[in-house]
CSV table of C-alpha atoms in Angstrom, one decimal:
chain,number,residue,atom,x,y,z
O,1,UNK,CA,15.9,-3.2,45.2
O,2,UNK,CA,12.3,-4.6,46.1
O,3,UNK,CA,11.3,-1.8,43.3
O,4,UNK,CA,13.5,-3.3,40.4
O,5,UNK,CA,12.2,-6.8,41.2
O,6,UNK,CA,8.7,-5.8,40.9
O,7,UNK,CA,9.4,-3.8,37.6
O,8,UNK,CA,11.8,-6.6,36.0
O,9,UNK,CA,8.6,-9.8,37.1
O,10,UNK,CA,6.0,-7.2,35.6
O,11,UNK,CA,8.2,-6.4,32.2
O,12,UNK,CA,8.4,-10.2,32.1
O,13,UNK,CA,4.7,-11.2,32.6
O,14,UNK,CA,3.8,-8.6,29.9
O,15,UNK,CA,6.0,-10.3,27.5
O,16,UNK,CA,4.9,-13.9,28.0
O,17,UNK,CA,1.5,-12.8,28.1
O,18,UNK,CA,1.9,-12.3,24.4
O,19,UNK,CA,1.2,-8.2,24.8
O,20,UNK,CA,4.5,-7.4,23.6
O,21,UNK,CA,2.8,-6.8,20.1
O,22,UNK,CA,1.5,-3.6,21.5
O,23,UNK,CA,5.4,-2.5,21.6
O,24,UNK,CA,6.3,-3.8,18.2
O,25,UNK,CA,7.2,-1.0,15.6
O,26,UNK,CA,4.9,-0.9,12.3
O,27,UNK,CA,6.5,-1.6,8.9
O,28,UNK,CA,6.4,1.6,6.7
O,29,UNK,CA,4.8,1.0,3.3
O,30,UNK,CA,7.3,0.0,0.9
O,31,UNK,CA,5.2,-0.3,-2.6
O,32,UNK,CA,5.2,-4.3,-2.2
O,33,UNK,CA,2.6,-6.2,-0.2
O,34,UNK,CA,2.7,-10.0,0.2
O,35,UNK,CA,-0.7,-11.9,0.2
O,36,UNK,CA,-1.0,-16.2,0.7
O,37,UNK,CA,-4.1,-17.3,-0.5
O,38,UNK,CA,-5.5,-20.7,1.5
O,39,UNK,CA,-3.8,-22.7,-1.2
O,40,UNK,CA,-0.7,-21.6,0.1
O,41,UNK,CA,0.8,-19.9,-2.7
O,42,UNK,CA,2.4,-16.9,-2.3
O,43,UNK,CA,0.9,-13.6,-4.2
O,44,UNK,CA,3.1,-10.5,-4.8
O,45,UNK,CA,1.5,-6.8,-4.8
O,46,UNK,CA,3.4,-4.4,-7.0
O,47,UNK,CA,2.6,-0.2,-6.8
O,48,UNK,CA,2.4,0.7,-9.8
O,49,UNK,CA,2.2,4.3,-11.6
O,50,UNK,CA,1.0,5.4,-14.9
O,51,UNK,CA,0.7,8.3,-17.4
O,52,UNK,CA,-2.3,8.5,-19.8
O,53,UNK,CA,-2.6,11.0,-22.5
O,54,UNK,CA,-5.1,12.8,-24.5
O,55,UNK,CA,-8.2,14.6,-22.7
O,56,UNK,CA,-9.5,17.2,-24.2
O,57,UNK,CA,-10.6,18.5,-20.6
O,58,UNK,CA,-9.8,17.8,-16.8
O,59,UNK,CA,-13.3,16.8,-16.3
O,60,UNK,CA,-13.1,14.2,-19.0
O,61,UNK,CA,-10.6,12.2,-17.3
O,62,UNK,CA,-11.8,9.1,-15.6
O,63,UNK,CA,-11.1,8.5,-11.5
O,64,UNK,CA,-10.9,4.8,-12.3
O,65,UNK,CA,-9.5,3.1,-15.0
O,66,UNK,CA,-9.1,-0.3,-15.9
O,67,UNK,CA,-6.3,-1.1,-18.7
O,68,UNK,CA,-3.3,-3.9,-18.7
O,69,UNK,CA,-5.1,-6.4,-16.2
O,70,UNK,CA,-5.0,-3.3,-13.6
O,71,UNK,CA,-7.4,-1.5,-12.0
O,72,UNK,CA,-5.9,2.3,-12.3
O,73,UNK,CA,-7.0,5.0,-9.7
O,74,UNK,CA,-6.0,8.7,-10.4
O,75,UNK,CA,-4.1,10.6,-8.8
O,76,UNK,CA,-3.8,13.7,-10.6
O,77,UNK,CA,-3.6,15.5,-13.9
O,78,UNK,CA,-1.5,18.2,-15.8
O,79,UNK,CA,-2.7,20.6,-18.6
O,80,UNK,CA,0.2,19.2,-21.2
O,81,UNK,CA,-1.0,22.1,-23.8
O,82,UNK,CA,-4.2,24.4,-24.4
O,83,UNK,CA,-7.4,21.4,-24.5
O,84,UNK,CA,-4.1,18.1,-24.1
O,85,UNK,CA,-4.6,16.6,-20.7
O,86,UNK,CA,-2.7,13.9,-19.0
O,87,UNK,CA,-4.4,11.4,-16.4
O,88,UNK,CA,-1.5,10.5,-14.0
O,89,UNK,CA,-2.4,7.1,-12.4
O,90,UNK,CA,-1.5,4.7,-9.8
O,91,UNK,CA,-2.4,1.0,-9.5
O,92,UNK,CA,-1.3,-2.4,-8.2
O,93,UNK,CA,-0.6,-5.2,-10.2
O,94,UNK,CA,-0.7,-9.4,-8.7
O,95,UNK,CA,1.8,-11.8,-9.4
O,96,UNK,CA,2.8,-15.3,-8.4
O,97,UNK,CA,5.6,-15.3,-5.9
């Protein structure tokens, strides 16, 4: 009995001691990240993907790529036909929430 007492005051401490955010699960990554700026708006971040065609070579592709307002990072690329590359991207564009 003296056992459970201890345990349930202990459980108890821990949780008004504010360390109960060591138990808390993490969100998984859903694509959409929410940002608030000190002027208290509310910024939305979108994951974005994107093809773009017509390298003559793999090693003509660019790692980063900015088009569209968005700052495009690859991700990989696929030989579409002899010397006709495509740059598959992936990006994150802002909005106002």
């Amino acid at each position: 009995m003296f056992k459970k007492v201890i345990i349930g005051t202990l459980a108890t401490g821990i949780m008004l001691s504010g360390a109960g955010g060591v138990f808390a699960e993490t969100p998984t990554d859903t694509g959409v990240k929410l940002k608030t700026i000190d002027n208290k708006k509310s910024f939305v971040k979108k994951k974005e993907t994107q093809d773009f065609p017509g390298y003559k070579s793999k090693g003509e592709i660019p790692t980063v790529k900015e088009w569209n307002g968005v700052t495009w990072y690859l991700k990989g690329a696929t030989e579409v036909s002899k010397n006709s590359w495509t740059g598959h991207y992936e990006g994150w564009r802002t909005s106002n929430n």
